[in-house]
XYZ file of C-alpha atoms in Angstrom:
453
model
C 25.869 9.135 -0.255
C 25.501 9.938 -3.813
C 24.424 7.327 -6.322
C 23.516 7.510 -10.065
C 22.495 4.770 -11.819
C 22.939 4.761 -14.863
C 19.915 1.738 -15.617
C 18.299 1.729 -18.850
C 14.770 1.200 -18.419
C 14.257 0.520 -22.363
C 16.596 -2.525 -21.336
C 14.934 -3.843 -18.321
C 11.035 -3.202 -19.350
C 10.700 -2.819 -22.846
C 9.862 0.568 -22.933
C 10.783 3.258 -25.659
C 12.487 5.425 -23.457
C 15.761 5.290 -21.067
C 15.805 7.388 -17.824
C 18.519 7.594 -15.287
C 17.931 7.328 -11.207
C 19.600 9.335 -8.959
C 19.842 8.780 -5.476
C 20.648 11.844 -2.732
C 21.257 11.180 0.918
C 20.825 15.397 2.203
C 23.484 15.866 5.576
C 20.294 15.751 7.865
C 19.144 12.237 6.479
C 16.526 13.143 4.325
C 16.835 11.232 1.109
C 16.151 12.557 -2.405
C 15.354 10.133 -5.459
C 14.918 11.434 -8.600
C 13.831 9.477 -11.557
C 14.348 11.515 -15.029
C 11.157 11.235 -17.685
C 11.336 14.076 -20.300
C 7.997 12.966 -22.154
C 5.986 15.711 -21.016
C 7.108 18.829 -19.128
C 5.137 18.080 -15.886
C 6.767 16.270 -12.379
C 5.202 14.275 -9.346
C 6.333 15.440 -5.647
C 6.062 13.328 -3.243
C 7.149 13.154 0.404
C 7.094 9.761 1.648
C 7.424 8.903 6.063
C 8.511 5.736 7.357
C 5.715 5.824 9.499
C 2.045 4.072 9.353
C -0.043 1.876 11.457
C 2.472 -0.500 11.769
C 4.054 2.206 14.553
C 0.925 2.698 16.186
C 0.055 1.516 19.521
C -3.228 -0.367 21.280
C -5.339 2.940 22.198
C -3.933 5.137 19.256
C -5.022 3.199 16.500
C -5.385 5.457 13.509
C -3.420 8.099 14.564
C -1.152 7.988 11.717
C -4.256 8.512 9.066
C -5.369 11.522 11.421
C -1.901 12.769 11.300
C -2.369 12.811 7.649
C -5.737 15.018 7.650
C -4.468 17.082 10.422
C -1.716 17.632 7.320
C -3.541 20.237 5.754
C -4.676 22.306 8.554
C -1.930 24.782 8.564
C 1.160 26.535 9.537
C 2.022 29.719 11.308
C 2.737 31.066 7.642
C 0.418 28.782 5.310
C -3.462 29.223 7.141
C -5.782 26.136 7.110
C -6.648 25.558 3.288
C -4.128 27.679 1.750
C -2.004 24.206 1.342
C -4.439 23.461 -1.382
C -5.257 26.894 -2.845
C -1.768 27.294 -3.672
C -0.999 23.973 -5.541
C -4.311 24.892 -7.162
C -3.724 28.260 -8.384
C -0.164 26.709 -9.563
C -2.095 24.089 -12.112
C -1.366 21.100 -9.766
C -3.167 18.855 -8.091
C -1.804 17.413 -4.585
C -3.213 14.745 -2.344
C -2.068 11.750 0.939
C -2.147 8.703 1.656
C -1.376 6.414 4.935
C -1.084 2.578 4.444
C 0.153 0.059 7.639
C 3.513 0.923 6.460
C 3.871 4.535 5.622
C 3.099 8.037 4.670
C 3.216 9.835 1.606
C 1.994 12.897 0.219
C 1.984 14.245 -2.817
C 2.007 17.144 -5.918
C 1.500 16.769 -9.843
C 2.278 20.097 -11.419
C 4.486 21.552 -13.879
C 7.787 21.311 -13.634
C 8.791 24.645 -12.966
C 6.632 24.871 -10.223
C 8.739 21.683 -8.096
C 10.170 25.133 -5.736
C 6.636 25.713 -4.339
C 6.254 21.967 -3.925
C 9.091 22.174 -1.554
C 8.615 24.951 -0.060
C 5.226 24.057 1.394
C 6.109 20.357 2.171
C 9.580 21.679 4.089
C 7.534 24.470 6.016
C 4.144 21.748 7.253
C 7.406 19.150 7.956
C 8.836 21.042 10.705
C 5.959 23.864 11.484
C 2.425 22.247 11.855
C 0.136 23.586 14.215
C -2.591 21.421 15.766
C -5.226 23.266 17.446
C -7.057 21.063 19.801
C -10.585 23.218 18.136
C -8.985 22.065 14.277
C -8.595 18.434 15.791
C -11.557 17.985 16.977
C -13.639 18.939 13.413
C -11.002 16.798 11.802
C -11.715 13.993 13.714
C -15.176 13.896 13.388
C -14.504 14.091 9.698
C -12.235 10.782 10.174
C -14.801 8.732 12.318
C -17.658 9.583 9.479
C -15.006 7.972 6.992
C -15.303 5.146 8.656
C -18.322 4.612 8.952
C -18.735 5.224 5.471
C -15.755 3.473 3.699
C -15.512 0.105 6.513
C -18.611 0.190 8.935
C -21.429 0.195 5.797
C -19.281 -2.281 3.649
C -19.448 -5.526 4.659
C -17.103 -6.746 2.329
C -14.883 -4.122 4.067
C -15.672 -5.719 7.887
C -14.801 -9.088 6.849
C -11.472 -7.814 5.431
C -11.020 -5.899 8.781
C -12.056 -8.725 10.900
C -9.996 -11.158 8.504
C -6.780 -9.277 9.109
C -7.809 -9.247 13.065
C -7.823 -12.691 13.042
C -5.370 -13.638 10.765
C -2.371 -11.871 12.651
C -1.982 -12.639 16.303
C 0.662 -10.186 17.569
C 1.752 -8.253 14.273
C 0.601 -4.607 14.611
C -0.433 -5.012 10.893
C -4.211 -6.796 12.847
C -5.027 -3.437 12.992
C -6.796 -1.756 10.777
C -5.193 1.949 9.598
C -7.951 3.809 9.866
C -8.272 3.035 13.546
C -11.160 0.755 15.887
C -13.499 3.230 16.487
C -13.814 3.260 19.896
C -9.729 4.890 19.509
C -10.875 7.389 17.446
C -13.689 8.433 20.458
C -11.047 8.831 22.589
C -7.978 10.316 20.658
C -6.653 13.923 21.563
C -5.040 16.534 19.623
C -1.893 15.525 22.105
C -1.916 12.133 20.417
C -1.869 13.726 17.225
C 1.086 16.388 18.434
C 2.995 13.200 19.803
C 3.170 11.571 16.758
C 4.204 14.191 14.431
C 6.784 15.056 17.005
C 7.693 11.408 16.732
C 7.744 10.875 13.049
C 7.800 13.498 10.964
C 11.846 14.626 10.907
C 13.892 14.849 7.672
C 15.873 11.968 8.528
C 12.281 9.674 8.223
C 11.426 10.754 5.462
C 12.203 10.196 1.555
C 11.430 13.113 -1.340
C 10.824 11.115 -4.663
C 10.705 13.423 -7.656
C 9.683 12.302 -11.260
C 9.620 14.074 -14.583
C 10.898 16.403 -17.097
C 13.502 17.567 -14.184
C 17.285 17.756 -13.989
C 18.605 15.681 -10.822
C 20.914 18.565 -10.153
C 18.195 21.083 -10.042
C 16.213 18.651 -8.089
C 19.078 18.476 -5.344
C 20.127 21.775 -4.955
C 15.930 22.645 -4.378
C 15.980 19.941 -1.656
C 19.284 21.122 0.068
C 17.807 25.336 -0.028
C 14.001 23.823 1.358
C 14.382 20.730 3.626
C 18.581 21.132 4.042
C 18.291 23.209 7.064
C 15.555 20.982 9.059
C 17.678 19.356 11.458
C 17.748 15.668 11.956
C 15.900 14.137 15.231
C 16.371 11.043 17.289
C 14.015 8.292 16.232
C 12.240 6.192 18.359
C 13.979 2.708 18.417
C 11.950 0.338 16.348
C 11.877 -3.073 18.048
C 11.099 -6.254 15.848
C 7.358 -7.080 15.766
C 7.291 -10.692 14.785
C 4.134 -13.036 13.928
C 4.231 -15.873 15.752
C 3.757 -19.024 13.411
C -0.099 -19.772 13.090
C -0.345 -23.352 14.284
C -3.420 -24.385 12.845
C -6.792 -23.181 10.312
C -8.684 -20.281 11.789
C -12.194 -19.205 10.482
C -14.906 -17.075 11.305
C -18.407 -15.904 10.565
C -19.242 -11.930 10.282
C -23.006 -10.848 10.528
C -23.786 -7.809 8.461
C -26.111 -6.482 6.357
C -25.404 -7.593 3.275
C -27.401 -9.072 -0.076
C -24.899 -11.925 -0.610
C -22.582 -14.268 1.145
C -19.026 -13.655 0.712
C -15.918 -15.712 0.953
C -12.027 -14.207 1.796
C -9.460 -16.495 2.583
C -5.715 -15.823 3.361
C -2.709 -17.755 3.817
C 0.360 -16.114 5.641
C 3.374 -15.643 2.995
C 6.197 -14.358 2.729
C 7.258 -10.569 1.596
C 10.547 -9.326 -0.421
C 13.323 -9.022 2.088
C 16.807 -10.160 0.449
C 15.655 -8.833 -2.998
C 18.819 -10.867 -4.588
C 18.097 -14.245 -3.073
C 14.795 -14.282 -2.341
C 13.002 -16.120 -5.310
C 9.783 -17.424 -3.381
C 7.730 -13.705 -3.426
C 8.268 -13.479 -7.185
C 6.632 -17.338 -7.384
C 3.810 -16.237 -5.326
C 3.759 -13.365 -7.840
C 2.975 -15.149 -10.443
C 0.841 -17.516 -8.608
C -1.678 -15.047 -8.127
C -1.797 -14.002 -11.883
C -2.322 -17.967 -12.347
C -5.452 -17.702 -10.374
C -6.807 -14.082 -11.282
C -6.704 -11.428 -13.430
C -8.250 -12.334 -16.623
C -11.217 -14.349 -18.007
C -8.227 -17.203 -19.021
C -6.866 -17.181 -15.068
C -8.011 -20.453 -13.311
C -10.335 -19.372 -10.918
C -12.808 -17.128 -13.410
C -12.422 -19.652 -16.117
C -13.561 -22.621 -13.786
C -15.162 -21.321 -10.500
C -17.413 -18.102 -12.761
C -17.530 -19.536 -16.077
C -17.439 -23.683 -16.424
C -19.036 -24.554 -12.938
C -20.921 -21.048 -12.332
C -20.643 -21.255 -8.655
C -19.327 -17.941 -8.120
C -20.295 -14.461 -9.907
C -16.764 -13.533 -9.373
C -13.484 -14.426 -7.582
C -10.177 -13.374 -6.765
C -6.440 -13.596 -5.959
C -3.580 -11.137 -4.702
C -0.643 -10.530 -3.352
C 1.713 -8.015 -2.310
C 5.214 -8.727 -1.752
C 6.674 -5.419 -0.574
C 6.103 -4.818 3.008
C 8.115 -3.755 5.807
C 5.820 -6.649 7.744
C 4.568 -10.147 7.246
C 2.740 -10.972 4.044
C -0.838 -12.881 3.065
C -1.468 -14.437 -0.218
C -5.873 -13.849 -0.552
C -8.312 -15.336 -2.361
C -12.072 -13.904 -2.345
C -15.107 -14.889 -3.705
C -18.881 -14.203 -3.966
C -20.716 -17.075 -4.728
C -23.721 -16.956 -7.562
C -26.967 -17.352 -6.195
C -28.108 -20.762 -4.564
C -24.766 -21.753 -4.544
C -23.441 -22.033 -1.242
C -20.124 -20.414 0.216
C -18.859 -24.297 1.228
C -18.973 -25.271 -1.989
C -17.555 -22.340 -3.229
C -14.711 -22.721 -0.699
C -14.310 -26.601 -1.561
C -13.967 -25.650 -5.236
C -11.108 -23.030 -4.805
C -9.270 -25.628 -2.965
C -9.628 -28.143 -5.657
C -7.864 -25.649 -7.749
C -5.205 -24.855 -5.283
C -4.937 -28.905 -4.607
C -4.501 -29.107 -8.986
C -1.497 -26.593 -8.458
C 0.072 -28.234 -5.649
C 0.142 -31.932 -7.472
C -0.366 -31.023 -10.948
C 2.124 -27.777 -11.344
C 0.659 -25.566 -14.288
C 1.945 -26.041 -17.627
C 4.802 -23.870 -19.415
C 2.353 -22.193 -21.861
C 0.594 -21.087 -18.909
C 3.510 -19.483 -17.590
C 4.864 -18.038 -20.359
C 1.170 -16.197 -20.915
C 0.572 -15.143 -17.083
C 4.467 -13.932 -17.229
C 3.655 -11.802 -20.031
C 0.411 -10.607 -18.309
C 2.368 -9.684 -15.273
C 5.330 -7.844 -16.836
C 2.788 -6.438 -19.021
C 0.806 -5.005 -16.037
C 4.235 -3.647 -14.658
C 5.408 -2.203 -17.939
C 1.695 0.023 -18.033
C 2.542 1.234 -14.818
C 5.692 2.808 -15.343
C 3.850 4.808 -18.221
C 2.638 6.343 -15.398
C 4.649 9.694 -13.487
C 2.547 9.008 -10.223
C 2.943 5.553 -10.562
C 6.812 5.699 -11.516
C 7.495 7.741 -8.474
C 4.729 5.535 -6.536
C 6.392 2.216 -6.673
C 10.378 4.032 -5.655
C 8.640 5.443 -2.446
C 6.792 2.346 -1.268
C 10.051 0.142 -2.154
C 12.871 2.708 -0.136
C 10.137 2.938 2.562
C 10.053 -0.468 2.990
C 13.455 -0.540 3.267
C 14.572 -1.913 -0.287
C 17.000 -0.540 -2.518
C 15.735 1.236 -5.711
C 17.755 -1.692 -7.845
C 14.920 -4.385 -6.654
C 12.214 -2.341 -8.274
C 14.342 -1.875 -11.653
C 15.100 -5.561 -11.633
C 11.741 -6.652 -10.652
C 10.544 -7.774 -14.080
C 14.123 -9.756 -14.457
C 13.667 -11.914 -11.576
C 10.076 -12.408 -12.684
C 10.777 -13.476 -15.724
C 13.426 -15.873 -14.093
C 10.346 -17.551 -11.905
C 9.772 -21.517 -13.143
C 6.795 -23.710 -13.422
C 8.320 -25.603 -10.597
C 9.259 -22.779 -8.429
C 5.445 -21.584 -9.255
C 4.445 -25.188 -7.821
C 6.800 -25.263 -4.904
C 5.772 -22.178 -3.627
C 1.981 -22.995 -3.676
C 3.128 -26.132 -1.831
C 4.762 -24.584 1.148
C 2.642 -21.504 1.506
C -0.494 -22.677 0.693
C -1.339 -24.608 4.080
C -3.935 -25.290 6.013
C -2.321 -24.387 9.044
C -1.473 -21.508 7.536
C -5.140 -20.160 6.364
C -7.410 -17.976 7.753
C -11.265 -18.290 6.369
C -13.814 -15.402 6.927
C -17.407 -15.910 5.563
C -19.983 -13.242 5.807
C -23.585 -14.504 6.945
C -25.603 -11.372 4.575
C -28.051 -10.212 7.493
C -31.358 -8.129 6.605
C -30.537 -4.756 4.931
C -32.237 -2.199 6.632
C -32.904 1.391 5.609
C -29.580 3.541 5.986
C -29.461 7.269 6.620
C -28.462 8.995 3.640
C -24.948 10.086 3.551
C -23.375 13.053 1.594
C -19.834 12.845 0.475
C -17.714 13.429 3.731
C -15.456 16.469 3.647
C -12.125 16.225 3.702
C -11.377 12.451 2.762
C -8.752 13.522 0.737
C -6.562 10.324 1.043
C -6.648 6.673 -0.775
C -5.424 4.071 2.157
């Protein structure tokens, strides 16, 4: 398959400049997108795998994010660090991330230096080695990160908890860094199993942006990853949510100096990009509620009524799973988390009668687009927003045409969707009781957390 579009982003976004898309299928599966920007001679690499959390099992949890460290630890031919010296000494910059739905890593360097790009990602695609002695160091590193970035936040164990409660069956309850007590008992076999699983050309998607020529780009991906054969993937079965039948909530104890307040509502996410109106309504929903000091909830909940020091929407409607439209809050102090909870549903209840009015729109529409305009000044960002949209199985068209169908959204449809999704018996409600602080051992930065997830 062999696609160039021929889309004028000047058109669609308002920007200054037109690039073309082109879209590669290589004969072992492996697909190649490769957006043009000729503003600056530098490029983004990235490899992106259909694989995250959402493939991992009960007893593995976190795997995939090991995976990722474990990354970087060598190949018969490219030692343990030598990933990174090289994309150093070259003037780049490389880093990974895992997320519930995928992989990705990534290089920033100049563009004539895409070849060693390849060459390193093709050779740690097909030739990792994972020492059981390497595995266990890296793990230790992981379960310190997690103490660090979730087990001393408590903002971060009510959004763990939260997500626990709020999906049922969905694999996406599970956090991606892994329960802890999986961590304690994962192997470097796990880790082996996984990449064996996973990490084939034909999962994976090579999104290149930048001063590059598509042709170039191609004939680089056919002499590095062409010859990595294709492998049999595991059979992915549906993993539905079952529909929540009624309001959940619960209270998390941690040390903490304030209360804090996150409540979600299942949603959906962008499936039929063509049809599917309601995600772009819940879009713009959330930049009704948040975002600036005019949005509804900081201009009544922080400013007029002062019963919160700050509060919260969002959203995120590309996912290969189930979605959750969010709301947090911290209330101000001697204000109470009840009344801080009854407030934000007065404003959701004001929505649901009332609607919002056109200017409204008009201005939260042009804050949106705006925000999604700024981002495609971006190369990282640019070749971000391809890879998370063909990993999540949507074409490259639904991110060009994104800011047309939000511009299409209406007042009403904005109403209608707060309506239906908006639910009780659709919400979840986490509060954190603040317990006691008590004296924490001092942590240094831990080594190797090379990642954002």
């Amino acid at each position: 398959m062999h696609k160039l579009w021929a889309f004028c982003l000047a058109l669609l976004a308002g920007s200054t400049h037109a690039a073309a898309l082109t879209d590669v299928t290589l004969d072992n599966g492996m697909r190649v997108i490769v957006h043009e920007d000729h503003r600056a001679p530098v490029m983004v690499s990235q490899v992106w795998y259909r694989a995250g959390a959402v493939d991992e099992f009960n007893g593995t949890t976190g795997v995939a994010h090991v995976l990722e460290h474990m990354m970087f630890k060598g190949t018969p031919t490219v030692p343990p660090g030598e990933f990174s010296k090289r994309i150093a000494a070259a003037g780049g910059r490389e880093n990974a991330f895992t997320s519930r739905d995928y992989t990705a890593y990534f290089q920033q360097m100049q563009k004539d230096r895409l070849a060693l790009s390849m060459e390193l990602e093709a050779d740690r695609m097909a030739n990792l080695v994972i020492s059981d002695e390497l595995f266990g160091k890296e793990l230790q590193v992981v379960m310190e990160e997690r103490r660090l970035r979730t087990e001393d936040q408590p903002q971060a164990v009510v959004y763990e908890r939260l997500m626990a409660t709020a999906y049922q069956a969905h694999p996406y309850r599970r956090p991606i860094i892994g329960w802890m007590s999986d961590l304690q008992s994962m192997t470097a076999a796990d880790a082996r199993d996984w990449y064996a699983r996973w990490y084939a050309p034909n999962n994976a998607t090579l999104v290149v942006a930048g001063d590059v020529d598509p042709d170039e780009v191609v004939a680089l991906a056919k002499r590095h990853f062409g010859a990595l054969p294709a492998r049999a993937l595991p059979e992915r079965k549906p993993q539905g949510e079952p529909e929540q039948v009624g309001m959940k909530r619960i209270v998390v104890k941690a040390p903490a100096q304030l209360p804090y307040l996150l409540m979600a509502w299942h949603a959906p996410t962008l499936k039929d990009w063509e049809r599917d109106t309601t995600p772009y309504a819940l879009q713009i929903l959330a930049g009704v509620l948040s975002g600036n000091d005019s949005a509804r909830l900081q201009k009544s909940l922080v400013k007029t009524q002062q019963l919160a020091v700050n509060a919260s929407a969002g959203y995120d409607m590309v996912a290969r799973g189930p979605g959750l439209f969010m709301i947090d809050a911290t209330p101000a102090p001697g204000k109470s988390v009840a009344a801080l909870e009854k407030a934000i549903r007065a404003e959701l209840l004001r929505i649901q009668t009332k609607g919002i009015s056109d200017a409204e729109l008009q201005r939260v529409k042009a804050q949106v687009i705006a925000a999604d305009v700024y981002q495609r000044d971006s190369l990282f960002y640019q070749a971000m927003q391809l890879g998370e949209y063909v990993s999540t199985g949507l074409p490259p068209e639904a991110l060009l045409r994104r800011v047309e169908k939000l511009r299409a959204v209406s007042a009403e449809d904005v109403q209608r969707a707060a309506q239906e999704w908006l639910r009780e018996d659709r919400l979840s409600v986490a509060e954190l009781d603040p317990q006691a602080l008590k004296p924490q051992p001092e942590r240094t930065a831990v080594p190797g957390v090379r990642h954002v997830n």
